[in-house]
Tab-separated table of C-alpha atoms and ligand atoms in Angstrom:
chain	number	residue	atom	x	y	z
X	1	MET	CA	100.830	96.266	114.568
X	2	VAL	CA	98.382	96.415	111.643
X	3	VAL	CA	99.441	96.444	107.972
X	4	ASN	CA	97.037	97.537	105.227
X	5	THR	CA	98.260	95.839	102.043
X	6	HIS	CA	95.972	97.763	99.674
X	7	CYS	CA	94.833	101.392	99.538
X	8	HIS	CA	94.846	104.414	97.247
X	9	ILE	CA	95.683	108.055	97.496
X	10	LEU	CA	94.498	110.315	94.711
X	11	CYS	CA	94.829	113.544	92.802
X	12	LYS	CA	92.997	114.553	89.626
X	13	GLU	CA	96.020	114.422	87.319
X	14	LEU	CA	96.568	110.665	87.853
X	15	TYR	CA	93.787	109.831	85.377
X	16	SER	CA	92.057	111.163	82.254
X	17	ASP	CA	88.844	113.218	82.447
X	18	ALA	CA	86.974	110.222	80.956
X	19	PHE	CA	88.114	108.088	83.911
X	20	TRP	CA	86.697	110.523	86.483
X	21	GLU	CA	83.474	111.085	84.491
X	22	GLY	CA	82.980	107.301	84.381
X	23	ILE	CA	83.458	107.009	88.149
X	24	ALA	CA	81.062	109.919	88.787
X	25	ALA	CA	78.424	108.448	86.444
X	26	GLY	CA	78.686	105.111	88.282
X	27	TYR	CA	78.148	106.724	91.687
X	28	ALA	CA	75.332	108.891	90.245
X	29	ARG	CA	73.452	105.835	88.943
X	30	SER	CA	73.784	103.964	92.220
X	31	MET	CA	72.769	106.984	94.317
X	32	GLY	CA	70.038	108.252	91.948
X	33	VAL	CA	71.501	111.751	91.600
X	34	PRO	CA	72.787	113.671	88.520
X	35	THR	CA	76.422	113.011	87.490
X	36	GLU	CA	77.049	116.756	87.726
X	37	THR	CA	76.205	116.661	91.455
X	38	ILE	CA	78.832	113.970	92.026
X	39	MET	CA	81.412	115.827	89.926
X	40	THR	CA	80.963	119.105	91.795
X	41	GLN	CA	80.242	117.884	95.332
X	42	MET	CA	82.008	114.551	95.809
X	43	MET	CA	84.930	114.485	93.397
X	44	PRO	CA	86.853	117.506	94.746
X	45	GLN	CA	87.186	115.637	98.055
X	46	THR	CA	88.369	112.500	96.224
X	47	TRP	CA	90.979	114.519	94.312
X	48	ALA	CA	92.351	115.842	97.605
X	49	SER	CA	92.855	112.360	99.108
X	50	ASP	CA	96.620	112.584	99.366
X	51	ALA	CA	99.108	111.002	101.759
X	52	SER	CA	98.504	113.584	104.489
X	53	VAL	CA	94.789	112.697	104.480
X	54	TYR	CA	95.311	108.943	104.451
X	55	THR	CA	97.933	108.926	107.192
X	56	GLN	CA	95.328	110.634	109.421
X	57	ILE	CA	92.864	107.857	108.570
X	58	MET	CA	95.583	105.324	109.433
X	59	ALA	CA	96.216	106.934	112.810
X	60	ASP	CA	92.492	106.864	113.581
X	61	ALA	CA	92.163	103.215	112.481
X	62	GLY	CA	95.313	101.989	114.217
X	63	ILE	CA	97.032	101.061	110.940
X	64	ASP	CA	100.823	101.268	111.248
X	65	LYS	CA	101.887	100.632	107.673
X	66	ALA	CA	100.028	100.868	104.342
X	67	TYR	CA	100.750	99.971	100.714
X	68	ILE	CA	99.410	102.571	98.304
X	69	CYS	CA	98.982	101.389	94.735
X	70	HIS	CA	98.183	102.719	91.275
X	71	PRO	CA	95.996	100.924	88.726
X	72	ASP	CA	97.335	102.060	85.312
X	73	TYR	CA	94.278	102.885	83.134
X	74	GLY	CA	96.207	104.643	80.357
X	75	LYS	CA	95.780	101.822	77.789
X	76	SER	CA	92.068	101.298	78.567
X	77	VAL	CA	89.034	102.947	76.917
X	78	VAL	CA	89.382	105.997	79.210
X	79	GLY	CA	92.769	106.823	77.668
X	80	GLU	CA	95.964	108.335	79.006
X	81	ALA	CA	96.175	110.957	81.739
X	82	LYS	CA	97.801	114.293	80.892
X	83	TRP	CA	100.789	113.202	82.982
X	84	SER	CA	103.014	110.444	81.562
X	85	ILE	CA	102.935	107.053	83.319
X	86	GLU	CA	106.325	107.871	84.820
X	87	GLU	CA	105.091	111.253	86.133
X	88	VAL	CA	101.985	109.569	87.556
X	89	ASN	CA	104.016	106.983	89.463
X	90	LYS	CA	106.567	109.573	90.576
X	91	TRP	CA	103.766	111.586	92.248
X	92	TYR	CA	103.127	108.602	94.534
X	93	VAL	CA	106.834	108.187	95.271
X	94	ASP	CA	106.985	111.824	96.414
X	95	GLN	CA	103.872	111.293	98.549
X	96	ARG	CA	105.384	108.150	100.106
X	97	ASP	CA	108.587	110.023	100.836
X	98	GLN	CA	106.666	112.446	103.058
X	99	PHE	CA	105.744	109.508	105.340
X	100	PRO	CA	108.514	106.948	104.814
X	101	ASP	CA	107.789	105.105	108.064
X	102	LYS	CA	104.090	104.706	107.293
X	103	LEU	CA	103.743	104.275	103.530
X	104	GLU	CA	105.072	101.930	100.853
X	105	PHE	CA	104.252	102.249	97.157
X	106	VAL	CA	103.252	99.638	94.576
X	107	VAL	CA	104.150	100.965	91.104
X	108	GLY	CA	101.332	100.662	88.532
X	109	ILE	CA	102.293	99.651	84.996
X	110	ASP	CA	100.213	98.074	82.210
X	111	PRO	CA	102.289	95.272	80.635
X	112	ARG	CA	101.094	96.467	77.200
X	113	ARG	CA	103.523	99.381	77.651
X	114	GLY	CA	106.241	96.968	76.499
X	115	GLU	CA	109.832	98.177	76.685
X	116	GLU	CA	108.789	101.502	78.280
X	117	GLY	CA	107.032	99.557	81.045
X	118	ILE	CA	110.006	97.274	81.666
X	119	LYS	CA	112.323	100.303	81.959
X	120	LEU	CA	109.906	101.808	84.477
X	121	ILE	CA	109.966	98.606	86.566
X	122	GLU	CA	113.780	98.929	86.689
X	123	LYS	CA	113.590	102.585	87.674
X	124	ALA	CA	110.989	101.859	90.378
X	125	SER	CA	113.182	99.151	91.859
X	126	GLN	CA	116.591	100.754	91.529
X	127	GLU	CA	115.881	104.482	91.976
X	128	TRP	CA	112.603	104.626	93.871
X	129	GLY	CA	113.076	101.662	96.243
X	130	VAL	CA	109.724	100.113	95.237
X	131	LYS	CA	109.214	96.383	95.908
X	132	ALA	CA	105.999	95.535	94.029
X	133	VAL	CA	104.333	96.068	90.637
X	134	LYS	CA	100.575	96.283	90.119
X	135	ILE	CA	98.888	95.265	86.860
X	136	TYR	CA	95.215	95.991	86.186
X	137	ALA	CA	93.813	93.432	83.751
X	138	PRO	CA	90.198	94.812	83.591
X	139	CYS	CA	91.719	97.613	81.499
X	140	GLY	CA	91.586	95.123	78.636
X	141	PHE	CA	94.199	92.353	78.603
X	142	PHE	CA	94.516	88.716	79.603
X	143	PRO	CA	97.522	88.633	81.950
X	144	ASP	CA	98.574	85.124	80.930
X	145	ASP	CA	99.420	86.076	77.339
X	146	PRO	CA	103.061	84.934	76.778
X	147	LYS	CA	103.817	88.260	75.083
X	148	TYR	CA	104.054	89.793	78.579
X	149	ASP	CA	106.595	87.246	79.813
X	150	ALA	CA	109.514	89.703	79.572
X	151	PHE	CA	107.555	92.020	81.905
X	152	TYR	CA	107.048	89.264	84.495
X	153	ALA	CA	110.642	88.027	84.071
X	154	LYS	CA	111.859	91.525	84.963
X	155	CYS	CA	109.716	91.556	88.132
X	156	GLU	CA	111.067	88.140	89.091
X	157	GLU	CA	114.681	89.126	88.343
X	158	LEU	CA	114.408	92.226	90.552
X	159	GLY	CA	112.607	90.379	93.365
X	160	MET	CA	109.468	92.505	92.963
X	161	MET	CA	106.055	91.111	93.851
X	162	LEU	CA	103.397	91.119	91.100
X	163	GLN	CA	99.974	92.291	92.268
X	164	SER	CA	96.863	91.798	90.148
X	165	HIS	CA	93.188	92.706	90.570
X	166	THR	CA	90.933	89.623	90.919
X	167	ALA	CA	87.332	90.741	91.497
X	168	ALA	CA	84.206	91.790	89.643
X	169	LEU	CA	84.480	95.187	91.262
X	170	THR	CA	85.923	97.818	89.006
X	171	HIS	CA	85.486	101.057	87.040
X	172	PRO	CA	82.132	101.198	85.181
X	173	LEU	CA	83.814	101.496	81.753
X	174	VAL	CA	86.203	98.504	81.895
X	175	GLU	CA	85.554	94.753	81.776
X	176	ASN	CA	85.525	92.187	84.553
X	177	LYS	CA	86.259	89.081	82.489
X	178	TYR	CA	89.994	89.846	82.421
X	179	ALA	CA	90.117	89.804	86.250
X	180	ASN	CA	89.450	86.068	86.544
X	181	PRO	CA	92.221	84.798	88.862
X	182	MET	CA	92.763	81.764	86.635
X	183	TYR	CA	94.572	84.074	84.183
X	184	LEU	CA	97.341	84.426	86.785
X	185	ASP	CA	97.925	80.710	87.134
X	186	ARG	CA	100.170	80.395	84.087
X	187	ILE	CA	102.379	83.239	85.396
X	188	ALA	CA	102.639	81.484	88.786
X	189	ALA	CA	103.713	78.286	87.012
X	190	ARG	CA	106.208	79.862	84.604
X	191	PHE	CA	107.793	82.178	87.184
X	192	PRO	CA	108.011	80.137	90.404
X	193	ASP	CA	110.233	82.706	92.145
X	194	LEU	CA	107.789	85.540	91.422
X	195	LYS	CA	105.450	86.281	94.348
X	196	ILE	CA	101.926	86.945	93.048
X	197	LEU	CA	99.291	88.748	95.115
X	198	MET	CA	95.653	88.033	94.221
X	199	VAL	CA	94.279	91.470	95.058
X	200	HIS	CA	90.720	91.352	96.541
X	201	PHE	CA	90.899	87.549	97.016
X	202	GLY	CA	88.481	87.013	94.121
X	203	GLY	CA	86.014	89.588	95.496
X	204	GLY	CA	84.282	87.554	98.213
X	205	PHE	CA	80.926	86.872	96.570
X	206	THR	CA	81.953	84.847	93.581
X	207	THR	CA	83.312	81.495	92.526
X	208	TRP	CA	86.500	83.450	91.839
X	209	THR	CA	87.239	83.438	95.583
X	210	LEU	CA	87.036	79.647	95.522
X	211	GLY	CA	89.236	79.733	92.410
X	212	VAL	CA	91.873	81.740	94.299
X	213	ILE	CA	91.825	79.135	97.100
X	214	GLU	CA	92.236	76.380	94.528
X	215	ILE	CA	95.151	78.098	92.788
X	216	MET	CA	96.866	78.934	96.105
X	217	SER	CA	96.693	75.322	97.246
X	218	GLY	CA	98.724	74.230	94.226
X	219	ARG	CA	101.133	77.180	93.840
X	220	THR	CA	103.661	78.050	96.503
X	221	ASN	CA	104.136	81.615	95.194
X	222	VAL	CA	100.520	82.879	95.329
X	223	PHE	CA	99.093	85.097	98.095
X	224	ALA	CA	95.790	86.943	98.677
X	225	GLU	CA	94.378	89.973	100.511
X	226	PHE	CA	90.836	90.684	101.708
X	227	SER	CA	90.072	94.204	100.446
X	228	GLY	CA	86.767	94.236	98.569
X	229	HIS	CA	85.166	91.659	100.873
X	230	GLN	CA	83.502	94.441	102.880
X	231	GLY	CA	80.206	94.093	100.980
X	232	MET	CA	80.089	90.356	101.596
X	233	VAL	CA	80.823	90.825	105.296
X	234	LYS	CA	78.108	93.474	105.607
X	235	CYS	CA	75.420	91.395	103.876
X	236	TYR	CA	76.331	87.849	104.910
X	237	PRO	CA	78.587	87.888	107.992
X	238	GLU	CA	77.897	84.251	108.886
X	239	TYR	CA	78.649	82.993	105.380
X	240	TRP	CA	81.834	85.084	105.222
X	241	LEU	CA	83.084	83.898	108.617
X	242	LYS	CA	82.493	80.288	107.545
X	243	LEU	CA	84.475	81.030	104.389
X	244	LEU	CA	87.297	82.505	106.495
X	245	ARG	CA	87.264	79.445	108.782
X	246	ALA	CA	87.585	77.201	105.713
X	247	ILE	CA	90.474	79.305	104.339
X	248	LEU	CA	92.293	79.174	107.688
X	249	ASP	CA	91.866	75.392	107.808
X	250	ALA	CA	92.741	74.725	104.166
X	251	PRO	CA	95.968	72.817	103.694
X	252	ALA	CA	98.145	73.495	100.662
X	253	LEU	CA	99.209	70.664	98.378
X	254	PHE	CA	102.470	72.554	97.965
X	255	GLY	CA	104.081	75.240	100.092
X	256	ALA	CA	102.859	76.984	103.214
X	257	PRO	CA	99.254	76.483	104.369
X	258	LEU	CA	96.842	79.148	103.208
X	259	LYS	CA	96.582	80.734	106.667
X	260	GLU	CA	100.192	81.887	106.227
X	261	ARG	CA	99.465	83.516	102.842
X	262	ILE	CA	96.435	85.746	103.504
X	263	MET	CA	96.523	89.430	104.446
X	264	PHE	CA	94.407	92.405	105.463
X	265	GLY	CA	93.562	95.157	102.949
X	266	SER	CA	90.951	97.936	102.797
X	267	ASP	CA	91.104	99.539	99.299
X	268	TRP	CA	90.535	102.952	100.908
X	269	PRO	CA	88.807	105.199	99.871
X	270	TYR	CA	86.653	103.147	97.489
X	271	LEU	CA	85.046	100.862	100.092
X	272	SER	CA	84.793	103.386	102.918
X	273	PRO	CA	81.039	103.917	102.301
X	274	VAL	CA	80.643	100.246	103.382
X	275	PHE	CA	83.250	100.064	106.180
X	276	SER	CA	85.531	102.892	107.314
X	277	ASP	CA	89.138	101.698	107.740
X	278	LYS	CA	88.664	102.018	111.491
X	279	ASP	CA	85.583	99.763	111.454
X	280	TRP	CA	87.191	97.291	109.019
X	281	VAL	CA	90.236	96.859	111.258
X	282	GLN	CA	87.971	96.524	114.276
X	283	PHE	CA	85.854	93.914	112.484
X	284	PHE	CA	88.981	91.740	112.047
X	285	LYS	CA	90.108	92.278	115.647
X	286	ASP	CA	86.635	91.246	116.861
X	287	ILE	CA	86.431	88.047	114.773
X	288	PRO	CA	87.242	85.671	117.689
X	289	GLU	CA	84.306	87.212	119.605
X	290	THR	CA	81.903	87.602	116.629
X	291	GLY	CA	82.578	84.031	115.497
X	292	LYS	CA	81.109	82.703	118.732
X	293	GLN	CA	77.654	83.990	117.687
X	294	TYR	CA	77.765	81.511	114.805
X	295	GLY	CA	79.432	78.662	116.678
X	296	LEU	CA	82.786	79.327	114.979
X	297	LYS	CA	86.085	79.321	116.824
X	298	PHE	CA	88.852	81.753	115.827
X	299	THR	CA	91.995	82.540	117.792
X	300	GLN	CA	93.698	85.908	118.217
X	301	GLU	CA	96.849	84.292	116.760
X	302	GLU	CA	95.001	83.561	113.519
X	303	ILE	CA	93.836	87.176	113.254
X	304	ASN	CA	97.371	88.408	114.012
X	305	LEU	CA	98.620	86.379	111.054
X	306	ILE	CA	96.268	88.294	108.743
X	307	LEU	CA	96.773	91.775	110.208
X	308	ASN	CA	100.460	91.662	110.996
X	309	GLU	CA	102.671	88.595	110.740
X	310	ASN	CA	101.866	87.484	107.180
X	311	PRO	CA	102.290	90.902	105.559
X	312	LYS	CA	105.568	91.427	107.448
X	313	LYS	CA	106.889	88.097	106.207
X	314	ILE	CA	105.453	88.215	102.663
X	315	LEU	CA	105.994	91.884	101.811
X	316	GLY	CA	109.213	92.272	103.764
L	401	ZN	ZN1	92.228	99.231	94.810
């Protein structure tokens, strides 16, 4: 069994026009084509990436269960979508309900929404059967500000995992500095019964990945997933495999060793130009064989922890 702990499904109404124009402009710059070309030729396909499309991708990749999530950009410079934040999240719930055996949903709420956000956490837990909340700090807030403590306390009280983006890999119009994993450390300390997922495991390339390892070794309630590391794997497979070997061997000062707290994720569709989900799953399955090329020993049991056993245990 393979569990993908991080992916997206999309429709146009989930975000403002400024959000989509920013994405298109980013792709246009990197591909050297006009923004208009991206908007007319690439975006319509993105806007049709619903649950029926992704469950086909899952079948092809051999993924049995996937967690779809929503980064809430409404309070960022791109502004609110036409739909309310509740309508946005409800769209995902309806999508999930079409494939209840295959999909789970991570509700997306910016903690700056205050009381409205806390009420939505309650609704997601009690009415929608959702077990995790995603925050998206690059939208412009430092997650460790004590003014959000009531938000985190509600997640902890309801037994919902908190998931937060930790990578310099984001929308062209928002800011990376807020995604530094160290801004989650205070939350981990103040709310020891709150499970915290370091989404993207620091990104792969940066000192932030080492920072995530450091935080995990001292906090029993912190976990990480590997989506976003595709670029690193593509460019520097030997370096990345050595990093993985070190993570698997790292003891924790407190709590379970790190190898029991790391999970597979793909971030579909955003990273599929680098690795399709099928190839990304296969890359993990092949690690014991690929590692040999670099004199590194990995066991199938270690890979099963990442793909299957850890997510089952951590995400329930
Ligand atoms: Zn994502």
